[in-house]
mmCIF file of C-alpha atoms in Angstrom:
data_model
loop_
_atom_site.group_PDB
_atom_site.id
_atom_site.type_symbol
_atom_site.label_atom_id
_atom_site.label_comp_id
_atom_site.label_asym_id
_atom_site.label_seq_id
_atom_site.Cartn_x
_atom_site.Cartn_y
_atom_site.Cartn_z
ATOM 1 C CA UNK A 1 -0.642 15.704 -63.345
ATOM 2 C CA UNK A 2 -0.359 19.180 -64.785
ATOM 3 C CA UNK A 3 3.122 20.634 -64.784
ATOM 4 C CA UNK A 4 1.928 23.501 -62.608
ATOM 5 C CA UNK A 5 1.033 20.993 -59.926
ATOM 6 C CA UNK A 6 4.070 18.700 -60.194
ATOM 7 C CA UNK A 7 7.101 20.505 -61.556
ATOM 8 C CA UNK A 8 6.820 23.712 -59.573
ATOM 9 C CA UNK A 9 5.300 22.439 -56.330
ATOM 10 C CA UNK A 10 8.543 22.142 -54.417
ATOM 11 C CA UNK A 11 9.617 25.676 -55.223
ATOM 12 C CA UNK A 12 6.357 27.572 -55.229
ATOM 13 C CA UNK A 13 3.389 25.429 -54.228
ATOM 14 C CA UNK A 14 1.645 28.191 -52.351
ATOM 15 C CA UNK A 15 1.923 30.619 -55.242
ATOM 16 C CA UNK A 16 0.666 28.055 -57.744
ATOM 17 C CA UNK A 17 -2.326 27.154 -55.615
ATOM 18 C CA UNK A 18 -3.278 30.771 -55.064
ATOM 19 C CA UNK A 19 -2.870 31.599 -58.716
ATOM 20 C CA UNK A 20 -4.916 28.705 -60.076
ATOM 21 C CA UNK A 21 -8.353 30.092 -60.889
ATOM 22 C CA UNK A 22 -9.999 26.668 -60.684
ATOM 23 C CA UNK A 23 -8.695 25.822 -57.216
ATOM 24 C CA UNK A 24 -11.689 25.387 -54.898
ATOM 25 C CA UNK A 25 -12.302 27.994 -52.213
ATOM 26 C CA UNK A 26 -11.447 26.314 -48.906
ATOM 27 C CA UNK A 27 -13.734 28.671 -47.007
ATOM 28 C CA UNK A 28 -16.743 27.122 -48.760
ATOM 29 C CA UNK A 29 -16.103 23.469 -47.768
ATOM 30 C CA UNK A 30 -19.426 22.994 -46.000
ATOM 31 C CA UNK A 31 -21.071 20.315 -48.134
ATOM 32 C CA UNK A 32 -18.609 17.455 -48.368
ATOM 33 C CA UNK A 33 -18.852 13.744 -48.998
ATOM 34 C CA UNK A 34 -16.286 10.970 -49.001
ATOM 35 C CA UNK A 35 -14.386 10.282 -52.229
ATOM 36 C CA UNK A 36 -11.764 7.751 -53.343
ATOM 37 C CA UNK A 37 -8.989 9.294 -55.452
ATOM 38 C CA UNK A 38 -6.680 6.898 -57.309
ATOM 39 C CA UNK A 39 -3.669 8.293 -59.167
ATOM 40 C CA UNK A 40 -0.640 7.146 -61.097
ATOM 41 C CA UNK A 41 2.109 5.859 -58.750
ATOM 42 C CA UNK A 42 4.399 8.782 -59.621
ATOM 43 C CA UNK A 43 2.056 11.358 -58.095
ATOM 44 C CA UNK A 44 3.181 13.136 -54.927
ATOM 45 C CA UNK A 45 0.139 12.566 -52.707
ATOM 46 C CA UNK A 46 1.200 15.215 -50.194
ATOM 47 C CA UNK A 47 1.385 17.778 -52.993
ATOM 48 C CA UNK A 48 -1.948 16.642 -54.381
ATOM 49 C CA UNK A 49 -3.542 17.124 -50.972
ATOM 50 C CA UNK A 50 -1.860 20.502 -50.594
ATOM 51 C CA UNK A 51 -3.361 21.636 -53.901
ATOM 52 C CA UNK A 52 -6.753 21.647 -52.170
ATOM 53 C CA UNK A 53 -5.416 22.793 -48.797
ATOM 54 C CA UNK A 54 -5.415 19.374 -47.126
ATOM 55 C CA UNK A 55 -2.716 17.244 -45.548
ATOM 56 C CA UNK A 56 -2.604 13.630 -44.419
ATOM 57 C CA UNK A 57 -3.024 14.391 -40.705
ATOM 58 C CA UNK A 58 -6.375 16.128 -41.135
ATOM 59 C CA UNK A 59 -9.571 14.354 -40.083
ATOM 60 C CA UNK A 60 -10.981 14.893 -43.567
ATOM 61 C CA UNK A 61 -8.272 12.611 -44.999
ATOM 62 C CA UNK A 62 -9.288 9.023 -44.241
ATOM 63 C CA UNK A 63 -6.506 7.068 -45.985
ATOM 64 C CA UNK A 64 -3.526 7.612 -48.257
ATOM 65 C CA UNK A 65 -2.131 5.134 -50.794
ATOM 66 C CA UNK A 66 1.443 4.846 -51.976
ATOM 67 C CA UNK A 67 2.785 1.713 -53.663
ATOM 68 C CA UNK A 68 4.547 0.834 -56.892
ATOM 69 C CA UNK A 69 1.303 0.497 -58.864
ATOM 70 C CA UNK A 70 -0.967 3.316 -57.717
ATOM 71 C CA UNK A 71 -1.186 6.206 -55.280
ATOM 72 C CA UNK A 72 -3.923 8.507 -53.993
ATOM 73 C CA UNK A 73 -6.113 9.083 -50.978
ATOM 74 C CA UNK A 74 -9.662 8.895 -49.651
ATOM 75 C CA UNK A 75 -11.273 11.797 -47.890
ATOM 76 C CA UNK A 76 -14.107 14.275 -47.461
ATOM 77 C CA UNK A 77 -14.252 16.677 -50.419
ATOM 78 C CA UNK A 78 -16.609 19.236 -51.838
ATOM 79 C CA UNK A 79 -17.844 18.578 -55.344
ATOM 80 C CA UNK A 80 -15.697 21.478 -56.565
ATOM 81 C CA UNK A 81 -12.585 19.875 -55.064
ATOM 82 C CA UNK A 82 -13.477 16.522 -56.581
ATOM 83 C CA UNK A 83 -13.957 18.138 -60.000
ATOM 84 C CA UNK A 84 -10.657 19.993 -59.641
ATOM 85 C CA UNK A 85 -8.761 16.765 -58.933
ATOM 86 C CA UNK A 86 -10.569 14.840 -61.676
ATOM 87 C CA UNK A 87 -9.240 17.336 -64.233
ATOM 88 C CA UNK A 88 -5.621 16.448 -63.434
ATOM 89 C CA UNK A 89 -4.031 14.176 -66.023
ATOM 90 C CA UNK A 90 -2.403 11.748 -63.567
ATOM 91 C CA UNK A 91 -5.548 11.334 -61.476
ATOM 92 C CA UNK A 92 -7.013 8.058 -62.712
ATOM 93 C CA UNK A 93 -10.352 8.168 -60.920
ATOM 94 C CA UNK A 94 -12.343 10.306 -58.493
ATOM 95 C CA UNK A 95 -15.416 8.514 -57.168
ATOM 96 C CA UNK A 96 -17.735 8.700 -54.158
ATOM 97 C CA UNK A 97 -17.019 6.029 -51.556
ATOM 98 C CA UNK A 98 -19.381 3.068 -51.896
ATOM 99 C CA UNK A 99 -20.245 0.166 -49.605
ATOM 100 C CA UNK A 100 -18.923 -3.334 -50.167
ATOM 101 C CA UNK A 101 -20.275 -6.630 -48.842
ATOM 102 C CA UNK A 102 -19.152 -10.207 -48.310
ATOM 103 C CA UNK A 103 -20.691 -12.616 -50.811
ATOM 104 C CA UNK A 104 -22.047 -15.596 -48.880
ATOM 105 C CA UNK A 105 -25.337 -17.300 -48.141
ATOM 106 C CA UNK A 106 -25.833 -19.800 -45.334
ATOM 107 C CA UNK A 107 -26.199 -23.420 -46.180
ATOM 108 C CA UNK A 108 -25.136 -26.914 -45.046
ATOM 109 C CA UNK A 109 -21.200 -29.333 -46.017
ATOM 110 C CA UNK A 110 -16.878 -30.562 -47.857
ATOM 111 C CA UNK A 111 -17.139 -32.297 -51.115
ATOM 112 C CA UNK A 112 -15.442 -29.468 -53.003
ATOM 113 C CA UNK A 113 -11.874 -30.706 -52.619
ATOM 114 C CA UNK A 114 -12.692 -34.027 -54.241
ATOM 115 C CA UNK A 115 -14.590 -32.281 -57.036
ATOM 116 C CA UNK A 116 -11.675 -30.068 -58.047
ATOM 117 C CA UNK A 117 -9.288 -33.041 -58.053
ATOM 118 C CA UNK A 118 -11.209 -35.342 -60.375
ATOM 119 C CA UNK A 119 -12.995 -34.967 -63.696
ATOM 120 C CA UNK A 120 -15.963 -37.195 -62.839
ATOM 121 C CA UNK A 121 -19.028 -36.109 -60.916
ATOM 122 C CA UNK A 122 -18.985 -36.567 -57.138
ATOM 123 C CA UNK A 123 -21.581 -38.802 -55.500
ATOM 124 C CA UNK A 124 -22.612 -38.710 -51.883
ATOM 125 C CA UNK A 125 -23.989 -36.309 -49.327
ATOM 126 C CA UNK A 126 -22.671 -32.768 -49.326
ATOM 127 C CA UNK A 127 -23.014 -32.725 -45.544
ATOM 128 C CA UNK A 128 -20.493 -35.510 -45.028
ATOM 129 C CA UNK A 129 -16.737 -35.083 -44.724
ATOM 130 C CA UNK A 130 -16.043 -38.429 -46.350
ATOM 131 C CA UNK A 131 -14.560 -37.318 -49.650
ATOM 132 C CA UNK A 132 -11.037 -37.878 -50.957
ATOM 133 C CA UNK A 133 -8.774 -35.049 -52.106
ATOM 134 C CA UNK A 134 -6.159 -36.128 -54.661
ATOM 135 C CA UNK A 135 -3.148 -33.855 -55.003
ATOM 136 C CA UNK A 136 0.571 -33.536 -55.644
ATOM 137 C CA UNK A 137 2.127 -33.428 -52.182
ATOM 138 C CA UNK A 138 4.978 -31.252 -53.462
ATOM 139 C CA UNK A 139 2.537 -28.647 -54.769
ATOM 140 C CA UNK A 140 0.557 -27.631 -51.718
ATOM 141 C CA UNK A 141 1.510 -23.959 -51.770
ATOM 142 C CA UNK A 142 4.622 -23.909 -49.586
ATOM 143 C CA UNK A 143 6.217 -20.460 -49.862
ATOM 144 C CA UNK A 144 3.135 -18.863 -51.429
ATOM 145 C CA UNK A 145 1.584 -15.872 -49.639
ATOM 146 C CA UNK A 146 -2.213 -15.751 -49.915
ATOM 147 C CA UNK A 147 -3.814 -12.465 -48.884
ATOM 148 C CA UNK A 148 -7.381 -13.081 -47.738
ATOM 149 C CA UNK A 149 -9.058 -9.727 -48.357
ATOM 150 C CA UNK A 150 -12.119 -10.202 -46.195
ATOM 151 C CA UNK A 151 -13.398 -9.993 -42.580
ATOM 152 C CA UNK A 152 -10.121 -11.163 -41.018
ATOM 153 C CA UNK A 153 -8.956 -14.639 -40.013
ATOM 154 C CA UNK A 154 -9.291 -16.520 -36.720
ATOM 155 C CA UNK A 155 -5.592 -17.360 -36.791
ATOM 156 C CA UNK A 156 -5.721 -19.701 -33.764
ATOM 157 C CA UNK A 157 -7.835 -22.280 -35.609
ATOM 158 C CA UNK A 158 -6.251 -25.731 -35.712
ATOM 159 C CA UNK A 159 -6.558 -25.801 -39.527
ATOM 160 C CA UNK A 160 -3.871 -23.148 -39.901
ATOM 161 C CA UNK A 161 -1.026 -24.609 -37.824
ATOM 162 C CA UNK A 162 0.715 -21.272 -37.328
ATOM 163 C CA UNK A 163 0.639 -20.384 -41.043
ATOM 164 C CA UNK A 164 -2.015 -17.674 -40.654
ATOM 165 C CA UNK A 165 -1.394 -14.156 -39.420
ATOM 166 C CA UNK A 166 -3.058 -10.764 -39.385
ATOM 167 C CA UNK A 167 -1.348 -8.478 -41.873
ATOM 168 C CA UNK A 168 -3.470 -5.327 -41.922
ATOM 169 C CA UNK A 169 -6.882 -4.198 -40.742
ATOM 170 C CA UNK A 170 -9.098 -1.279 -41.676
ATOM 171 C CA UNK A 171 -11.384 -2.050 -38.728
ATOM 172 C CA UNK A 172 -10.730 -2.598 -35.040
ATOM 173 C CA UNK A 173 -10.365 -5.158 -33.651
ATOM 174 C CA UNK A 174 -8.359 -6.936 -36.323
ATOM 175 C CA UNK A 175 -9.795 -10.337 -35.393
ATOM 176 C CA UNK A 176 -12.551 -12.005 -37.434
ATOM 177 C CA UNK A 177 -15.852 -11.176 -35.762
ATOM 178 C CA UNK A 178 -17.893 -12.520 -38.666
ATOM 179 C CA UNK A 179 -16.408 -15.857 -39.742
ATOM 180 C CA UNK A 180 -16.557 -15.258 -43.493
ATOM 181 C CA UNK A 181 -12.813 -14.616 -43.824
ATOM 182 C CA UNK A 182 -11.884 -17.577 -41.627
ATOM 183 C CA UNK A 183 -14.086 -19.865 -43.711
ATOM 184 C CA UNK A 184 -12.485 -18.641 -46.948
ATOM 185 C CA UNK A 185 -8.997 -19.013 -45.459
ATOM 186 C CA UNK A 186 -9.776 -22.593 -44.464
ATOM 187 C CA UNK A 187 -10.775 -23.507 -48.010
ATOM 188 C CA UNK A 188 -7.644 -21.875 -49.405
ATOM 189 C CA UNK A 189 -5.087 -23.427 -47.096
ATOM 190 C CA UNK A 190 -6.594 -25.346 -44.186
ATOM 191 C CA UNK A 191 -4.683 -28.488 -43.233
ATOM 192 C CA UNK A 192 -7.693 -30.794 -43.790
ATOM 193 C CA UNK A 193 -10.257 -28.642 -45.631
ATOM 194 C CA UNK A 194 -7.888 -26.554 -47.766
ATOM 195 C CA UNK A 195 -6.640 -26.793 -51.337
ATOM 196 C CA UNK A 196 -3.083 -25.539 -50.702
ATOM 197 C CA UNK A 197 -2.520 -26.670 -47.133
ATOM 198 C CA UNK A 198 1.083 -25.458 -46.860
ATOM 199 C CA UNK A 199 0.532 -21.884 -48.055
ATOM 200 C CA UNK A 200 0.899 -18.815 -45.855
ATOM 201 C CA UNK A 201 -2.314 -16.947 -45.029
ATOM 202 C CA UNK A 202 -2.332 -13.197 -44.425
ATOM 203 C CA UNK A 203 -5.533 -11.554 -43.220
ATOM 204 C CA UNK A 204 -6.331 -8.208 -44.826
ATOM 205 C CA UNK A 205 -9.434 -7.040 -42.987
ATOM 206 C CA UNK A 206 -11.533 -4.727 -45.163
ATOM 207 C CA UNK A 207 -14.975 -5.861 -43.958
ATOM 208 C CA UNK A 208 -16.376 -5.417 -40.447
ATOM 209 C CA UNK A 209 -18.112 -7.944 -38.207
ATOM 210 C CA UNK A 210 -21.336 -7.600 -40.211
ATOM 211 C CA UNK A 211 -19.528 -8.415 -43.458
ATOM 212 C CA UNK A 212 -19.808 -4.860 -44.734
ATOM 213 C CA UNK A 213 -17.234 -2.262 -45.704
ATOM 214 C CA UNK A 214 -16.446 0.544 -48.114
ATOM 215 C CA UNK A 215 -14.438 1.097 -51.250
ATOM 216 C CA UNK A 216 -11.998 3.160 -49.181
ATOM 217 C CA UNK A 217 -11.262 0.204 -46.915
ATOM 218 C CA UNK A 218 -10.828 -2.128 -49.865
ATOM 219 C CA UNK A 219 -8.469 0.174 -51.751
ATOM 220 C CA UNK A 220 -6.489 0.711 -48.538
ATOM 221 C CA UNK A 221 -6.205 -3.046 -48.117
ATOM 222 C CA UNK A 222 -5.032 -3.498 -51.700
ATOM 223 C CA UNK A 223 -2.453 -0.779 -51.109
ATOM 224 C CA UNK A 224 -1.113 -2.896 -48.224
ATOM 225 C CA UNK A 225 -1.025 -6.026 -50.393
ATOM 226 C CA UNK A 226 0.814 -4.265 -53.229
ATOM 227 C CA UNK A 227 3.383 -2.740 -50.875
ATOM 228 C CA UNK A 228 3.968 -5.977 -48.963
ATOM 229 C CA UNK A 229 4.296 -7.984 -52.176
ATOM 230 C CA UNK A 230 6.887 -5.512 -53.486
ATOM 231 C CA UNK A 231 8.966 -6.114 -50.355
ATOM 232 C CA UNK A 232 8.399 -9.867 -50.073
ATOM 233 C CA UNK A 233 9.189 -10.833 -53.662
ATOM 234 C CA UNK A 234 12.923 -10.352 -53.126
ATOM 235 C CA UNK A 235 13.005 -12.801 -50.182
ATOM 236 C CA UNK A 236 14.745 -16.141 -50.718
ATOM 237 C CA UNK A 237 11.724 -18.122 -49.479
ATOM 238 C CA UNK A 238 9.184 -16.283 -51.638
ATOM 239 C CA UNK A 239 7.272 -18.164 -54.351
ATOM 240 C CA UNK A 240 4.263 -16.027 -55.303
ATOM 241 C CA UNK A 241 1.508 -13.754 -53.992
ATOM 242 C CA UNK A 242 -2.213 -14.445 -54.343
ATOM 243 C CA UNK A 243 -5.090 -12.128 -53.384
ATOM 244 C CA UNK A 244 -8.476 -13.741 -52.735
ATOM 245 C CA UNK A 245 -11.475 -11.396 -52.761
ATOM 246 C CA UNK A 246 -14.823 -12.934 -51.865
ATOM 247 C CA UNK A 247 -16.621 -9.599 -51.845
ATOM 248 C CA UNK A 248 -18.244 -7.107 -54.166
ATOM 249 C CA UNK A 249 -20.418 -4.101 -54.871
ATOM 250 C CA UNK A 250 -23.888 -3.814 -56.349
ATOM 251 C CA UNK A 251 -22.466 -1.747 -59.218
ATOM 252 C CA UNK A 252 -19.222 -0.799 -60.984
ATOM 253 C CA UNK A 253 -16.438 1.240 -59.341
ATOM 254 C CA UNK A 254 -13.632 2.621 -61.485
ATOM 255 C CA UNK A 255 -11.542 3.376 -58.388
ATOM 256 C CA UNK A 256 -11.740 -0.194 -57.125
ATOM 257 C CA UNK A 257 -11.177 -1.694 -60.565
ATOM 258 C CA UNK A 258 -8.132 0.515 -61.106
ATOM 259 C CA UNK A 259 -6.638 -0.668 -57.814
ATOM 260 C CA UNK A 260 -7.374 -4.326 -58.610
ATOM 261 C CA UNK A 261 -5.941 -4.078 -62.137
ATOM 262 C CA UNK A 262 -2.793 -2.474 -60.809
ATOM 263 C CA UNK A 263 -2.451 -5.113 -58.102
ATOM 264 C CA UNK A 264 -2.433 -7.794 -60.786
ATOM 265 C CA UNK A 265 -0.023 -5.701 -62.865
ATOM 266 C CA UNK A 266 2.364 -5.806 -59.901
ATOM 267 C CA UNK A 267 2.447 -9.605 -60.170
ATOM 268 C CA UNK A 268 -0.152 -10.508 -57.535
ATOM 269 C CA UNK A 269 -2.433 -13.318 -58.725
ATOM 270 C CA UNK A 270 -5.904 -11.906 -58.120
ATOM 271 C CA UNK A 271 -9.050 -14.018 -57.737
ATOM 272 C CA UNK A 272 -12.499 -12.419 -57.364
ATOM 273 C CA UNK A 273 -16.016 -13.692 -56.713
ATOM 274 C CA UNK A 274 -18.554 -13.386 -59.529
ATOM 275 C CA UNK A 275 -21.364 -12.443 -57.130
ATOM 276 C CA UNK A 276 -24.593 -13.982 -55.865
ATOM 277 C CA UNK A 277 -27.349 -12.100 -57.700
ATOM 278 C CA UNK A 278 -28.033 -14.617 -60.506
ATOM 279 C CA UNK A 279 -27.215 -11.953 -63.061
ATOM 280 C CA UNK A 280 -24.368 -10.771 -65.282
ATOM 281 C CA UNK A 281 -21.094 -10.666 -63.336
ATOM 282 C CA UNK A 282 -19.906 -7.847 -65.602
ATOM 283 C CA UNK A 283 -22.320 -5.456 -63.871
ATOM 284 C CA UNK A 284 -20.447 -5.234 -60.552
ATOM 285 C CA UNK A 285 -16.949 -4.652 -59.187
ATOM 286 C CA UNK A 286 -14.497 -6.241 -58.863
ATOM 287 C CA UNK A 287 -16.236 -9.167 -60.597
ATOM 288 C CA UNK A 288 -16.270 -7.253 -63.894
ATOM 289 C CA UNK A 289 -12.496 -7.764 -64.186
ATOM 290 C CA UNK A 290 -12.863 -11.526 -64.494
ATOM 291 C CA UNK A 291 -13.240 -13.320 -67.818
ATOM 292 C CA UNK A 292 -13.143 -10.910 -70.743
ATOM 293 C CA UNK A 293 -12.930 -7.977 -68.325
ATOM 294 C CA UNK A 294 -9.145 -8.316 -68.042
ATOM 295 C CA UNK A 295 -6.319 -10.621 -69.025
ATOM 296 C CA UNK A 296 -5.028 -10.971 -65.465
ATOM 297 C CA UNK A 297 -7.893 -11.279 -62.943
ATOM 298 C CA UNK A 298 -9.735 -14.577 -62.406
ATOM 299 C CA UNK A 299 -13.523 -14.330 -61.949
ATOM 300 C CA UNK A 300 -15.172 -17.297 -60.213
ATOM 301 C CA UNK A 301 -18.738 -18.605 -60.331
ATOM 302 C CA UNK A 302 -20.254 -21.258 -58.059
ATOM 303 C CA UNK A 303 -21.471 -24.805 -58.709
ATOM 304 C CA UNK A 304 -23.033 -27.514 -56.537
ATOM 305 C CA UNK A 305 -22.470 -31.200 -55.844
ATOM 306 C CA UNK A 306 -24.799 -32.110 -58.721
ATOM 307 C CA UNK A 307 -22.542 -30.267 -61.186
ATOM 308 C CA UNK A 308 -25.103 -27.535 -61.761
ATOM 309 C CA UNK A 309 -24.289 -23.846 -61.773
ATOM 310 C CA UNK A 310 -25.625 -22.571 -58.443
ATOM 311 C CA UNK A 311 -28.994 -20.847 -58.709
ATOM 312 C CA UNK A 312 -27.584 -17.711 -57.080
ATOM 313 C CA UNK A 313 -24.311 -17.510 -59.027
ATOM 314 C CA UNK A 314 -23.616 -14.632 -61.361
ATOM 315 C CA UNK A 315 -22.564 -15.777 -64.813
ATOM 316 C CA UNK A 316 -21.629 -14.267 -68.176
ATOM 317 C CA UNK A 317 -18.446 -13.263 -70.000
ATOM 318 C CA UNK A 318 -16.726 -12.032 -66.823
ATOM 319 C CA UNK A 319 -16.599 -15.556 -65.352
ATOM 320 C CA UNK A 320 -13.460 -17.600 -66.086
ATOM 321 C CA UNK A 321 -14.285 -20.840 -64.279
ATOM 322 C CA UNK A 322 -16.750 -22.288 -61.787
ATOM 323 C CA UNK A 323 -15.820 -24.017 -58.537
ATOM 324 C CA UNK A 324 -17.639 -25.676 -55.619
ATOM 325 C CA UNK A 325 -19.712 -23.031 -53.857
ATOM 326 C CA UNK A 326 -22.615 -24.744 -52.115
ATOM 327 C CA UNK A 327 -22.605 -26.515 -48.762
ATOM 328 C CA UNK A 328 -18.875 -25.985 -48.338
ATOM 329 C CA UNK A 329 -17.528 -26.954 -44.921
ATOM 330 C CA UNK A 330 -14.558 -24.993 -43.645
ATOM 331 C CA UNK A 331 -13.084 -23.412 -40.535
ATOM 332 C CA UNK A 332 -15.283 -21.355 -38.209
ATOM 333 C CA UNK A 333 -14.266 -18.370 -36.096
ATOM 334 C CA UNK A 334 -16.132 -19.736 -33.068
ATOM 335 C CA UNK A 335 -13.407 -22.077 -31.842
ATOM 336 C CA UNK A 336 -10.083 -23.703 -32.677
ATOM 337 C CA UNK A 337 -11.805 -26.927 -33.738
ATOM 338 C CA UNK A 338 -15.081 -25.462 -34.998
ATOM 339 C CA UNK A 339 -16.415 -25.768 -38.551
ATOM 340 C CA UNK A 340 -19.376 -24.401 -40.446
ATOM 341 C CA UNK A 341 -21.056 -24.826 -43.827
ATOM 342 C CA UNK A 342 -21.556 -21.824 -46.113
ATOM 343 C CA UNK A 343 -22.675 -21.276 -49.688
ATOM 344 C CA UNK A 344 -21.905 -18.542 -52.192
ATOM 345 C CA UNK A 345 -19.456 -17.508 -54.872
ATOM 346 C CA UNK A 346 -17.451 -16.463 -51.817
ATOM 347 C CA UNK A 347 -16.898 -20.157 -51.168
ATOM 348 C CA UNK A 348 -16.060 -20.935 -54.801
ATOM 349 C CA UNK A 349 -13.433 -18.190 -54.998
ATOM 350 C CA UNK A 350 -11.069 -19.594 -52.315
ATOM 351 C CA UNK A 351 -11.084 -22.967 -54.074
ATOM 352 C CA UNK A 352 -9.494 -21.253 -57.073
ATOM 353 C CA UNK A 353 -7.254 -19.001 -54.964
ATOM 354 C CA UNK A 354 -5.977 -22.213 -53.389
ATOM 355 C CA UNK A 355 -5.492 -23.756 -56.828
ATOM 356 C CA UNK A 356 -3.415 -20.767 -57.917
ATOM 357 C CA UNK A 357 -1.192 -21.196 -54.837
ATOM 358 C CA UNK A 358 -0.995 -24.933 -55.604
ATOM 359 C CA UNK A 359 -0.029 -24.353 -59.239
ATOM 360 C CA UNK A 360 2.505 -21.625 -58.412
ATOM 361 C CA UNK A 361 4.822 -24.142 -56.745
ATOM 362 C CA UNK A 362 5.202 -26.381 -59.786
ATOM 363 C CA UNK A 363 4.644 -23.893 -62.612
ATOM 364 C CA UNK A 364 7.729 -21.761 -62.038
ATOM 365 C CA UNK A 365 7.287 -19.694 -65.206
ATOM 366 C CA UNK A 366 3.855 -18.553 -64.013
ATOM 367 C CA UNK A 367 4.800 -17.425 -60.514
ATOM 368 C CA UNK A 368 5.033 -13.747 -61.471
ATOM 369 C CA UNK A 369 2.601 -13.892 -64.400
ATOM 370 C CA UNK A 370 -1.068 -13.397 -63.479
ATOM 371 C CA UNK A 371 -2.030 -13.474 -67.160
ATOM 372 C CA UNK A 372 -0.184 -16.748 -67.700
ATOM 373 C CA UNK A 373 -1.728 -18.232 -64.558
ATOM 374 C CA UNK A 374 -5.208 -17.168 -65.638
ATOM 375 C CA UNK A 375 -4.753 -18.954 -68.947
ATOM 376 C CA UNK A 376 -3.335 -22.029 -67.193
ATOM 377 C CA UNK A 377 -6.273 -22.300 -64.770
ATOM 378 C CA UNK A 378 -8.757 -21.999 -67.623
ATOM 379 C CA UNK A 379 -6.943 -24.494 -69.842
ATOM 380 C CA UNK A 380 -6.959 -27.117 -67.086
ATOM 381 C CA UNK A 381 -10.643 -26.708 -66.218
ATOM 382 C CA UNK A 382 -13.096 -29.469 -67.113
ATOM 383 C CA UNK A 383 -15.617 -28.774 -69.884
ATOM 384 C CA UNK A 384 -18.889 -30.546 -70.580
ATOM 385 C CA UNK A 385 -19.799 -31.416 -66.994
ATOM 386 C CA UNK A 386 -21.803 -28.420 -65.751
ATOM 387 C CA UNK A 387 -25.444 -27.626 -66.401
ATOM 388 C CA UNK A 388 -26.619 -24.019 -66.560
ATOM 389 C CA UNK A 389 -28.907 -22.341 -64.051
ATOM 390 C CA UNK A 390 -32.141 -20.705 -65.211
ATOM 391 C CA UNK A 391 -30.587 -17.231 -65.140
ATOM 392 C CA UNK A 392 -27.406 -18.190 -66.987
ATOM 393 C CA UNK A 393 -25.879 -15.351 -69.008
ATOM 394 C CA UNK A 394 -24.049 -16.589 -72.089
ATOM 395 C CA UNK A 395 -20.553 -15.603 -73.110
ATOM 396 C CA UNK A 396 -18.609 -17.061 -70.201
ATOM 397 C CA UNK A 397 -16.704 -20.308 -69.717
ATOM 398 C CA UNK A 398 -18.964 -23.131 -68.548
ATOM 399 C CA UNK A 399 -16.028 -25.082 -67.105
ATOM 400 C CA UNK A 400 -15.179 -26.472 -63.679
ATOM 401 C CA UNK A 401 -11.837 -25.711 -62.008
ATOM 402 C CA UNK A 402 -9.516 -28.698 -61.594
ATOM 403 C CA UNK A 403 -6.059 -29.301 -60.104
ATOM 404 C CA UNK A 404 -4.971 -31.788 -62.772
ATOM 405 C CA UNK A 405 -4.077 -34.501 -60.271
#
């Protein structure tokens, strides 16, 4: 941030704003559109807003962010205001708000837990719940907080046994009106269908009942996760934080990627879906941060019961590992004992988010090290078992996630 906008704001903000020749004219704010502004954490957001004659209580300001890793706001701006803010040195990104969507396709049933707990191929019907999950009973995620950044969670489902709660919601009501988030939560930590069945589940609702949302909602949700993690990590019963994101955009977003990178930098293990377009995962956010896209974020592709990369799964150098993502049975939002089968990289991602929670209990040196955990997950994955799909993009890791049991 320029000195004229940080060092002298407290004493003479009004004079600075009036004197700055590039400050947009507030009387010409007719043509506005919504922008996401992400800044360094040291930036005074109130002062930044004041520099363009806005404050947090105005209708034009949709959200503000303030945590240890990033700050900023989302709101309606003219192009001149957006350009003005983009020129400031501590403003990391200024981008138009974009839509985000859940990454799932409908299908038919749980074999995935057995597949991630053995090296050999699974045999049987994907629609049957007759498979055996092998695990270390002392490593089922107790004390780990998993933030399910999704459509919400039906917390009353019998799979969750009081371990699931609603943490934050961008949309009202905060309950899961879609089922996508509940399904993902079940795979992460359900008592019978989950990988880490003793972990805590926190719903961070950034998608509405149709499974859609915006970059503003996602960044706001990540702001909540970062702030809550910063508070929770000093608690005596805290082990680690994991963020599971089974969602994505059609393209890249610097604002979203900045928020996700900074979340991982804060010590939150971050797991993202590769996407369902049978193309290069590096072309969309936040999937582009997986694999070679960062040293801290895990990018997850999908495979099926036949050990083939799913026909829909994105691939390429931004994928770290593959996990079961077809015909996955998990909790449904339609009743406390209801289940449904879904397919997508959305279903593969919570398998690995659950694995991270599982590993965090036993691997004490990795609890606050997303980069170390990423390397550990990759090193334990099984090579030589998966076959490529017809659209496979080379450069990634053709390996299947495994719990090492």
